[in-house]
Coordinates of N, CA and C and ligand atoms in Angstrom, one line a residue:
X1 N 88.0 163.7 86.9 CA 87.5 162.5 87.7 C 88.8 161.8 88.2
X2 N 89.7 161.5 87.3 CA 91.0 160.8 87.8 C 91.7 161.7 88.8
X3 N 91.7 163.0 88.5 CA 92.3 164.0 89.5 C 91.6 163.9 90.8
X4 N 90.3 163.9 90.8 CA 89.5 163.9 92.0 C 89.9 162.7 92.8
X5 N 90.0 161.5 92.1 CA 90.3 160.3 92.8 C 91.7 160.3 93.4
X6 N 92.6 161.0 92.7 CA 94.0 161.1 93.2 C 94.0 161.9 94.5
X7 N 93.3 163.0 94.5 CA 93.2 163.8 95.7 C 92.6 163.0 96.9
X8 N 91.6 162.3 96.5 CA 90.9 161.5 97.6 C 91.9 160.5 98.1
X9 N 92.7 159.8 97.2 CA 93.7 158.9 97.7 C 94.7 159.6 98.6
X10 N 95.2 160.8 98.1 CA 96.2 161.5 98.9 C 95.7 161.8 100.3
X11 N 94.4 162.2 100.3 CA 93.8 162.5 101.6 C 93.7 161.2 102.5
X12 N 93.3 160.1 102.0 CA 93.3 158.9 102.7 C 94.7 158.4 103.2
X13 N 95.6 158.6 102.3 CA 97.0 158.3 102.6 C 97.5 159.1 103.8
X14 N 97.2 160.4 103.7 CA 97.6 161.2 104.8 C 97.1 160.7 106.1
X15 N 95.9 160.2 106.1 CA 95.2 159.9 107.4 C 95.5 158.4 107.8
X16 N 96.1 157.6 106.9 CA 96.3 156.2 107.3 C 97.7 155.8 107.2
X17 N 98.1 155.4 106.0 CA 99.5 154.8 105.8 C 100.6 155.8 106.1
X18 N 100.4 157.0 105.8 CA 101.4 158.0 106.0 C 101.8 158.1 107.4
X19 N 100.8 157.8 108.3 CA 101.1 158.0 109.7 C 102.1 156.9 110.2
X20 N 102.3 155.9 109.4 CA 103.3 154.9 109.8 C 104.7 155.5 109.7
X21 N 104.9 156.3 108.6 CA 106.2 156.9 108.3 C 106.3 158.2 109.0
X22 N 105.2 158.8 109.3 CA 105.2 160.3 109.5 C 104.1 160.6 110.5
X23 N 104.5 161.1 111.6 CA 103.5 161.4 112.7 C 102.6 162.6 112.4
X24 N 101.7 162.4 111.4 CA 100.9 163.5 110.9 C 100.1 164.3 112.0
X25 N 99.5 163.5 112.9 CA 98.6 164.2 113.8 C 99.4 165.1 114.8
X26 N 100.5 164.6 115.3 CA 101.3 165.4 116.2 C 101.8 166.6 115.4
X27 N 102.2 166.4 114.1 CA 102.7 167.5 113.3 C 101.6 168.6 113.2
X28 N 100.4 168.2 112.9 CA 99.3 169.2 112.8 C 99.0 169.9 114.1
X29 N 99.0 169.1 115.2 CA 98.8 169.7 116.5 C 99.8 170.8 116.8
X30 N 101.1 170.4 116.6 CA 102.2 171.3 116.9 C 102.1 172.6 116.0
X31 N 101.8 172.4 114.7 CA 101.6 173.5 113.8 C 100.6 174.5 114.3
X32 N 99.4 173.9 114.7 CA 98.4 174.8 115.2 C 98.8 175.5 116.5
X33 N 99.5 174.8 117.4 CA 100.0 175.4 118.6 C 100.9 176.6 118.3
X34 N 101.8 176.4 117.2 CA 102.7 177.5 116.9 C 102.0 178.7 116.3
X35 N 100.8 178.5 115.8 CA 100.0 179.6 115.3 C 99.5 180.6 116.4
X36 N 99.5 180.1 117.6 CA 99.1 180.9 118.8 C 97.8 181.6 118.6
X37 N 96.8 180.8 118.2 CA 95.5 181.3 117.9 C 94.8 181.7 119.2
X38 N 94.0 182.8 119.0 CA 93.2 183.3 120.1 C 91.8 183.7 119.5
X39 N 90.9 183.9 120.3 CA 89.6 184.3 119.7 C 89.8 185.6 118.9
X40 N 89.3 185.6 117.7 CA 89.5 186.8 116.8 C 90.7 186.8 116.0
X41 N 91.7 185.9 116.2 CA 92.9 185.8 115.4 C 92.4 185.5 113.9
X42 N 93.0 186.3 113.0 CA 92.7 186.0 111.6 C 93.9 185.2 111.0
X43 N 93.5 184.0 110.6 CA 94.5 183.1 110.1 C 94.3 182.6 108.7
X44 N 95.3 182.6 107.9 CA 95.2 182.2 106.5 C 96.1 181.0 106.3
X45 N 95.6 179.9 105.7 CA 96.4 178.8 105.3 C 96.6 178.8 103.8
X46 N 97.8 179.1 103.3 CA 98.0 179.2 101.8 C 98.4 177.8 101.3
X47 N 97.7 177.4 100.3 CA 97.9 176.0 99.8 C 97.3 175.0 100.8
X48 N 96.1 175.2 101.2 CA 95.5 174.5 102.3 C 95.2 173.0 102.0
X49 N 95.4 172.7 100.7 CA 95.1 171.3 100.4 C 93.7 170.8 100.8
X50 N 93.7 169.7 101.5 CA 92.4 169.1 101.8 C 91.9 169.6 103.2
X51 N 92.5 170.6 103.8 CA 92.0 171.3 104.9 C 92.3 170.7 106.3
X52 N 93.3 169.8 106.4 CA 93.6 169.2 107.7 C 94.0 170.3 108.8
X53 N 94.9 171.2 108.4 CA 95.3 172.2 109.4 C 94.2 173.1 109.8
X54 N 93.3 173.5 108.9 CA 92.2 174.4 109.2 C 91.2 173.7 110.1
X55 N 91.0 172.4 109.9 CA 90.1 171.6 110.7 C 90.6 171.6 112.1
X56 N 91.8 171.3 112.3 CA 92.4 171.2 113.7 C 92.3 172.6 114.3
X57 N 92.7 173.7 113.5 CA 92.6 175.0 114.0 C 91.2 175.4 114.5
X58 N 90.2 175.0 113.7 CA 88.8 175.3 114.1 C 88.4 174.6 115.3
X59 N 89.0 173.4 115.5 CA 88.7 172.6 116.7 C 89.4 173.2 118.0
X60 N 90.6 173.6 117.8 CA 91.4 174.1 118.9 C 91.0 175.5 119.4
X61 N 90.6 176.4 118.4 CA 90.3 177.8 118.8 C 89.0 178.2 118.0
X62 N 87.9 177.8 118.6 CA 86.6 178.1 117.8 C 86.4 179.6 117.6
X63 N 87.1 180.5 118.3 CA 86.9 181.9 118.0 C 87.7 182.5 116.9
X64 N 88.6 181.7 116.4 CA 89.5 182.2 115.3 C 88.8 182.3 114.0
X65 N 89.3 183.3 113.2 CA 88.6 183.5 111.9 C 89.6 182.9 110.8
X66 N 89.1 181.8 110.2 CA 90.1 181.0 109.5 C 89.8 181.1 108.0
X67 N 90.8 181.2 107.2 CA 90.7 181.2 105.7 C 91.7 180.3 105.1
X68 N 91.3 179.7 104.0 CA 92.2 178.8 103.2 C 92.1 179.2 101.8
X69 N 93.3 179.1 101.1 CA 93.4 179.4 99.7 C 94.1 178.1 99.1
X70 N 93.5 177.7 98.0 CA 94.1 176.4 97.4 C 93.8 176.5 95.9
X71 N 94.8 176.3 95.0 CA 94.6 176.4 93.6 C 94.0 175.2 92.9
X72 N 94.0 174.0 93.6 CA 93.5 172.8 93.0 C 92.0 172.5 93.4
X73 N 91.1 172.7 92.4 CA 89.7 172.5 92.8 C 89.3 171.2 93.5
X74 N 89.9 170.1 93.1 CA 89.5 168.8 93.7 C 90.0 168.8 95.2
X75 N 91.1 169.3 95.5 CA 91.6 169.4 96.8 C 90.6 170.3 97.6
X76 N 90.3 171.4 97.0 CA 89.4 172.4 97.7 C 88.0 171.8 98.0
X77 N 87.5 171.0 97.0 CA 86.2 170.3 97.3 C 86.3 169.4 98.5
X78 N 87.4 168.7 98.6 CA 87.6 167.8 99.8 C 87.6 168.6 101.0
X79 N 88.4 169.7 101.0 CA 88.5 170.6 102.1 C 87.1 171.1 102.5
X80 N 86.3 171.5 101.5 CA 84.9 172.0 101.8 C 84.1 171.0 102.5
X81 N 84.2 169.7 102.0 CA 83.4 168.6 102.7 C 83.9 168.5 104.1
X82 N 85.2 168.4 104.3 CA 85.8 168.2 105.6 C 85.4 169.3 106.6
X83 N 85.4 170.5 106.1 CA 85.1 171.7 106.9 C 83.7 172.1 106.9
X84 N 82.8 171.3 106.3 CA 81.4 171.7 106.2 C 80.8 172.1 107.5
X85 N 81.1 171.4 108.6 CA 80.5 171.6 109.9 C 81.1 172.9 110.5
X86 N 82.1 173.5 110.0 CA 82.7 174.6 110.7 C 82.1 175.9 110.2
X87 N 81.1 175.8 109.3 CA 80.3 177.0 108.9 C 81.0 178.2 108.5
X88 N 80.6 179.3 108.9 CA 81.1 180.6 108.5 C 82.5 180.9 109.0
X89 N 82.9 180.1 110.0 CA 84.2 180.5 110.6 C 85.4 180.1 109.7
X90 N 85.2 179.2 108.7 CA 86.3 178.8 107.8 C 85.8 179.2 106.4
X91 N 86.6 180.0 105.8 CA 86.2 180.4 104.4 C 87.3 179.9 103.5
X92 N 86.9 179.2 102.4 CA 87.8 178.6 101.5 C 87.7 179.2 100.2
X93 N 88.8 179.6 99.6 CA 88.8 180.2 98.3 C 89.7 179.6 97.3
X94 N 89.3 179.6 96.1 CA 90.3 179.0 95.1 C 91.2 180.1 94.7
X95 N 92.5 179.8 94.7 CA 93.5 180.9 94.3 C 94.9 180.4 94.6
X96 N 95.9 181.1 94.2 CA 97.2 180.7 94.4 C 98.0 181.7 95.2
X97 N 99.1 181.2 95.7 CA 99.9 182.1 96.7 C 100.5 183.3 96.0
X98 N 100.7 183.3 94.7 CA 101.3 184.4 94.0 C 100.3 185.6 93.9
X99 N 99.1 185.3 94.1 CA 98.1 186.4 93.9 C 96.9 186.1 94.9
X100 N 97.1 186.5 96.1 CA 96.2 186.2 97.2 C 95.0 187.2 97.1
X101 N 93.8 186.7 97.2 CA 92.6 187.6 97.0 C 92.2 188.3 98.3
X102 N 93.2 189.0 98.9 CA 92.9 189.8 100.1 C 93.6 191.1 100.1
X103 N 93.1 192.0 100.9 CA 93.7 193.4 101.1 C 95.0 193.2 101.8
X104 N 95.8 194.3 101.7 CA 97.1 194.4 102.5 C 96.7 194.2 104.0
X105 N 97.6 193.6 104.8 CA 97.5 193.6 106.3 C 96.3 192.9 106.8
X106 N 95.8 191.8 106.1 CA 94.5 191.2 106.5 C 94.6 190.1 107.6
X107 N 95.8 189.6 107.8 CA 95.9 188.4 108.7 C 97.0 188.6 109.8
X108 N 96.7 187.9 110.9 CA 97.6 187.9 112.0 C 98.6 186.7 111.9
X109 N 98.2 185.6 111.3 CA 99.0 184.5 111.1 C 98.8 183.9 109.7
X110 N 99.9 183.5 109.1 CA 99.7 182.9 107.8 C 100.6 181.6 107.8
X111 N 100.0 180.5 107.4 CA 100.7 179.2 107.4 C 100.9 178.8 105.9
X112 N 102.2 178.3 105.7 CA 102.5 177.7 104.4 C 103.1 176.4 104.7
X113 N 102.3 175.3 104.7 CA 102.8 174.0 105.1 C 103.0 173.1 103.9
X114 N 104.2 172.7 103.7 CA 104.6 171.7 102.6 C 104.1 172.3 101.2
X115 N 104.2 173.6 101.1 CA 103.8 174.2 99.8 C 105.0 174.7 99.0
X116 N 105.9 175.5 99.7 CA 107.0 176.2 99.0 C 107.9 175.1 98.3
X117 N 108.1 174.0 99.0 CA 108.9 172.9 98.4 C 108.5 172.5 97.0
X118 N 107.2 172.7 96.7 CA 106.7 172.2 95.4 C 106.9 173.2 94.3
X119 N 107.4 174.4 94.7 CA 107.5 175.5 93.7 C 108.9 175.8 93.3
X120 N 109.1 176.4 92.2 CA 110.4 176.9 91.7 C 110.8 178.1 92.5
X121 N 112.1 178.4 92.4 CA 112.6 179.6 93.3 C 111.9 180.9 93.0
X122 N 111.6 181.2 91.7 CA 111.0 182.5 91.4 C 109.6 182.5 92.0
X123 N 108.8 181.4 91.9 CA 107.5 181.4 92.4 C 107.5 181.5 93.9
X124 N 108.4 180.8 94.5 CA 108.5 180.9 96.0 C 108.7 182.3 96.5
X125 N 109.6 183.0 95.7 CA 109.8 184.4 96.1 C 108.5 185.2 96.0
X126 N 107.8 185.0 94.9 CA 106.5 185.7 94.7 C 105.5 185.4 95.8
X127 N 105.4 184.1 96.2 CA 104.5 183.7 97.2 C 104.8 184.3 98.5
X128 N 106.1 184.4 98.8 CA 106.5 185.0 100.1 C 106.3 186.5 100.1
X129 N 106.5 187.1 99.0 CA 106.2 188.6 98.9 C 104.7 188.9 99.1
X130 N 103.9 188.0 98.5 CA 102.5 188.2 98.5 C 102.0 187.9 100.0
X131 N 102.6 186.9 100.6 CA 102.3 186.5 102.0 C 102.5 187.7 102.9
X132 N 103.7 188.3 102.7 CA 104.1 189.5 103.5 C 103.1 190.6 103.3
X133 N 102.6 190.8 102.1 CA 101.7 191.9 101.8 C 100.4 191.7 102.6
X134 N 99.9 190.5 102.6 CA 98.6 190.3 103.3 C 98.7 190.1 104.8
X135 N 99.9 189.9 105.3 CA 100.2 189.8 106.7 C 100.2 191.1 107.4
X136 N 99.5 191.2 108.6 CA 99.4 192.5 109.3 C 100.7 192.7 110.0
X137 N 101.1 194.0 110.2 CA 102.2 194.4 111.0 C 102.1 193.8 112.4
X138 N 103.1 193.1 112.9 CA 103.0 192.5 114.2 C 102.6 191.0 114.1
X139 N 102.2 190.6 112.9 CA 101.8 189.2 112.7 C 103.0 188.3 112.4
X140 N 102.7 187.0 112.2 CA 103.8 186.1 111.9 C 103.4 185.0 110.8
X141 N 104.4 184.6 110.1 CA 104.3 183.6 109.1 C 104.9 182.3 109.6
X142 N 104.3 181.2 109.3 CA 104.9 179.8 109.6 C 105.1 179.1 108.3
X143 N 106.3 178.6 108.1 CA 106.7 177.9 106.9 C 107.2 176.5 107.4
X144 N 106.5 175.4 106.9 CA 106.9 174.1 107.2 C 107.3 173.4 105.9
X145 N 108.4 172.8 105.8 CA 108.9 172.2 104.6 C 109.9 171.1 104.9
X146 N 110.1 170.2 104.0 CA 111.1 169.2 104.1 C 112.5 169.9 104.3
X147 N 113.2 169.3 105.2 CA 114.6 169.8 105.4 C 115.4 169.5 104.2
X148 N 116.4 170.4 103.9 CA 117.2 170.1 102.7 C 118.1 168.9 102.9
X149 N 118.3 168.5 104.1 CA 119.2 167.4 104.4 C 118.3 166.1 104.4
X150 N 118.4 165.3 103.4 CA 117.6 164.0 103.4 C 118.2 163.0 104.4
X151 N 117.3 162.1 104.9 CA 117.9 161.0 105.7 C 118.8 160.2 104.8
X152 N 119.8 159.6 105.4 CA 120.9 158.9 104.7 C 120.3 157.9 103.7
X153 N 119.4 157.0 104.2 CA 118.9 155.9 103.4 C 118.2 156.4 102.1
X154 N 117.5 157.6 102.3 CA 116.7 158.1 101.2 C 117.7 158.8 100.2
X155 N 118.7 159.5 100.7 CA 119.6 160.2 99.8 C 120.3 159.1 98.9
X156 N 120.6 158.0 99.6 CA 121.3 156.9 98.8 C 120.4 156.3 97.8
X157 N 119.2 156.0 98.2 CA 118.3 155.4 97.3 C 117.9 156.3 96.1
X158 N 117.8 157.6 96.4 CA 117.3 158.5 95.3 C 118.5 159.1 94.5
X159 N 119.7 158.8 94.9 CA 120.8 159.5 94.2 C 120.8 159.2 92.7
X160 N 120.6 158.0 92.2 CA 120.6 157.8 90.7 C 119.5 158.6 90.0
X161 N 118.3 158.6 90.6 CA 117.2 159.4 90.0 C 117.5 160.9 90.0
X162 N 118.1 161.4 91.1 CA 118.4 162.8 91.1 C 119.4 163.2 90.1
X163 N 120.5 162.4 89.9 CA 121.5 162.6 88.9 C 120.9 162.7 87.5
X164 N 120.0 161.7 87.2 CA 119.4 161.6 85.9 C 118.5 162.8 85.7
X165 N 117.7 163.2 86.7 CA 116.8 164.3 86.6 C 117.6 165.6 86.3
X166 N 118.7 165.7 87.0 CA 119.5 166.9 86.9 C 120.1 167.0 85.5
X167 N 120.6 165.8 85.0 CA 121.2 165.8 83.7 C 120.1 166.1 82.6
X168 N 118.9 165.7 82.8 CA 117.8 165.9 81.9 C 117.2 167.3 82.1
X169 N 117.6 168.0 83.1 CA 117.1 169.3 83.4 C 115.6 169.3 83.8
X170 N 115.2 168.2 84.5 CA 113.8 168.2 85.0 C 113.8 168.1 86.5
X171 N 112.7 168.2 87.1 CA 112.6 168.1 88.6 C 112.5 169.5 89.2
X172 N 112.1 169.6 90.5 CA 112.0 170.9 91.1 C 113.3 171.6 91.3
X173 N 113.3 172.9 91.4 CA 114.6 173.6 91.7 C 115.0 173.1 93.1
X174 N 116.3 173.0 93.3 CA 116.8 172.6 94.6 C 116.5 173.8 95.5
X175 N 116.3 173.6 96.8 CA 116.0 174.7 97.7 C 117.3 175.6 97.7
X176 N 117.0 176.9 98.0 CA 118.1 177.9 98.1 C 119.1 177.3 99.2
X177 N 120.3 177.1 98.9 CA 121.2 176.5 99.9 C 121.5 177.4 101.0
X178 N 121.1 178.6 100.9 CA 121.3 179.5 102.1 C 120.2 179.3 103.1
X179 N 119.1 178.5 102.7 CA 118.1 178.1 103.6 C 116.9 178.9 103.7
X180 N 115.8 178.4 104.4 CA 114.6 179.2 104.5 C 114.7 180.5 105.2
X181 N 115.7 180.5 106.2 CA 115.8 181.8 107.0 C 116.3 182.9 106.0
X182 N 117.2 182.6 105.1 CA 117.7 183.6 104.2 C 116.5 184.0 103.2
X183 N 115.7 183.0 102.8 CA 114.6 183.3 101.9 C 113.6 184.2 102.5
X184 N 113.3 183.9 103.8 CA 112.3 184.7 104.5 C 112.8 186.1 104.7
X185 N 114.1 186.2 105.1 CA 114.7 187.6 105.3 C 114.7 188.4 104.0
X186 N 115.0 187.7 102.9 CA 115.1 188.4 101.6 C 113.7 188.9 101.2
X187 N 112.6 188.2 101.7 CA 111.3 188.6 101.3 C 110.8 189.7 102.3
X188 N 111.7 190.1 103.2 CA 111.3 191.2 104.1 C 110.8 190.9 105.5
X189 N 110.7 189.6 105.8 CA 110.2 189.2 107.1 C 111.4 189.4 108.1
X190 N 110.9 189.6 109.4 CA 111.9 189.9 110.4 C 112.1 188.6 111.3
X191 N 113.3 188.5 111.8 CA 113.7 187.5 112.8 C 113.3 186.1 112.4
X192 N 113.6 185.6 111.2 CA 113.3 184.2 110.9 C 114.0 183.3 111.8
X193 N 113.3 182.3 112.3 CA 114.0 181.3 113.2 C 113.4 179.9 113.0
X194 N 114.2 178.9 113.2 CA 113.8 177.5 113.2 C 113.1 177.2 114.5
X195 N 111.8 177.0 114.6 CA 111.2 176.8 115.9 C 111.0 175.3 116.2
X196 N 111.0 174.4 115.2 CA 110.8 173.0 115.5 C 111.3 172.1 114.3
X197 N 111.7 171.0 114.7 CA 112.1 170.0 113.7 C 111.3 168.7 113.9
X198 N 110.6 168.3 113.0 CA 109.8 167.0 113.1 C 110.7 165.9 112.5
X199 N 111.0 165.0 113.3 CA 111.9 163.9 112.8 C 111.0 162.7 112.4
X200 N 111.2 162.2 111.2 CA 110.4 161.0 110.7 C 111.3 160.2 109.8
X201 N 110.9 159.0 109.7 CA 111.6 158.0 108.8 C 111.8 158.6 107.4
X202 N 110.7 159.3 107.0 CA 110.7 159.8 105.6 C 111.5 161.1 105.4
X203 N 112.2 161.5 106.5 CA 112.9 162.8 106.4 C 112.4 163.8 107.4
X204 N 113.2 164.8 107.7 CA 112.8 165.8 108.7 C 112.0 166.9 108.0
X205 N 111.1 167.4 108.8 CA 110.4 168.6 108.3 C 110.8 169.8 109.3
X206 N 111.1 170.9 108.7 CA 111.5 172.1 109.6 C 110.3 173.0 109.6
X207 N 110.1 173.6 110.8 CA 109.1 174.6 110.9 C 109.8 176.0 111.2
X208 N 109.6 176.9 110.3 CA 110.3 178.2 110.5 C 109.2 179.3 110.8
X209 N 109.6 180.2 111.6 CA 108.6 181.3 112.0 C 109.3 182.6 111.7
X210 N 108.6 183.6 111.2 CA 109.1 184.9 111.1 C 108.0 186.0 111.2
X211 N 108.4 187.2 111.5 CA 107.4 188.2 111.8 C 107.4 189.3 110.7
X212 N 106.5 190.2 110.8 CA 106.4 191.4 110.0 C 106.5 192.6 110.9
X213 N 107.6 193.2 111.0 CA 107.9 194.2 112.0 C 107.3 195.6 111.6
Ligands
SAM1 C1 101.9 168.8 99.7 S1 100.4 169.7 99.5 C2 100.2 170.3 101.2 C3 98.8 170.7 101.5 C4 98.6 171.2 102.9 N1 99.2 172.5 103.1 C5 99.1 170.2 103.9 O1 100.1 170.5 104.6 O2 98.5 169.1 104.0 C6 100.9 171.1 98.6 C7 99.7 172.0 98.3 O3 100.2 173.2 97.7 C8 99.3 173.6 96.7 N2 99.9 174.5 95.8 C9 100.6 174.2 94.7 N3 101.1 175.4 94.1 C10 100.6 176.4 94.8 C11 100.6 177.8 94.7 N4 101.3 178.4 93.7 N5 100.0 178.6 95.6 C12 99.4 178.0 96.7 N6 99.3 176.6 96.8 C13 99.9 175.9 95.9 C14 98.9 172.3 96.1 O4 97.7 172.4 95.3 C15 98.7 171.4 97.3 O5 97.4 171.5 97.9

């Protein structure tokens, strides 16, 4: 119950207060544009959360075949409610990125937005390997995550907490300092490139794209 309420608050936050710090709607619009959806494109959103990206994708390209996978049941329930009107075109499944419930080569586009950042290095590698497995040859993956470079004001404010967390051995693994391009290449993707940087008060988000050759 508490968890469901937290997800509901997260969802409301995304759609209201967060927009003051962070231009959510243009972010989602640009992400969907980068997916280059056409009628019949098979798209998977890994860690789809409450379904914002899929909703916009369904609106922009009604002919696309959209799938979302999300490990948290409460987030998935909100996504189901939000996408209820999109019927058979959007399928939502409970699952995690390390073990995707799909055959090899099932998708033309796979999005991982603000997901890898939440995972430790080993899990990130598993998720990328699994993503590559279900991506079709000639398809592409889109990875959006916070930039490793924090805005100066935030780095300064968070410095004491980071030092304490590091000393106590807690907190997420730092991103691989060779960057997402290196991580994507190590997972076997081709031509990883930074395609867009979203600048916001709360820090930049980078959008990376790579293929499966
Ligand atoms: C910050 S939210 C982002 C949600 C959504 N992609 C978006 O951009 O709004 C991170 C999401 O990743 C999901 N997640 C966490 N671990 C995951 C995993 N191992 N595989 C797939 N998704 C995961 C969380 O449940 C959560 O919904």
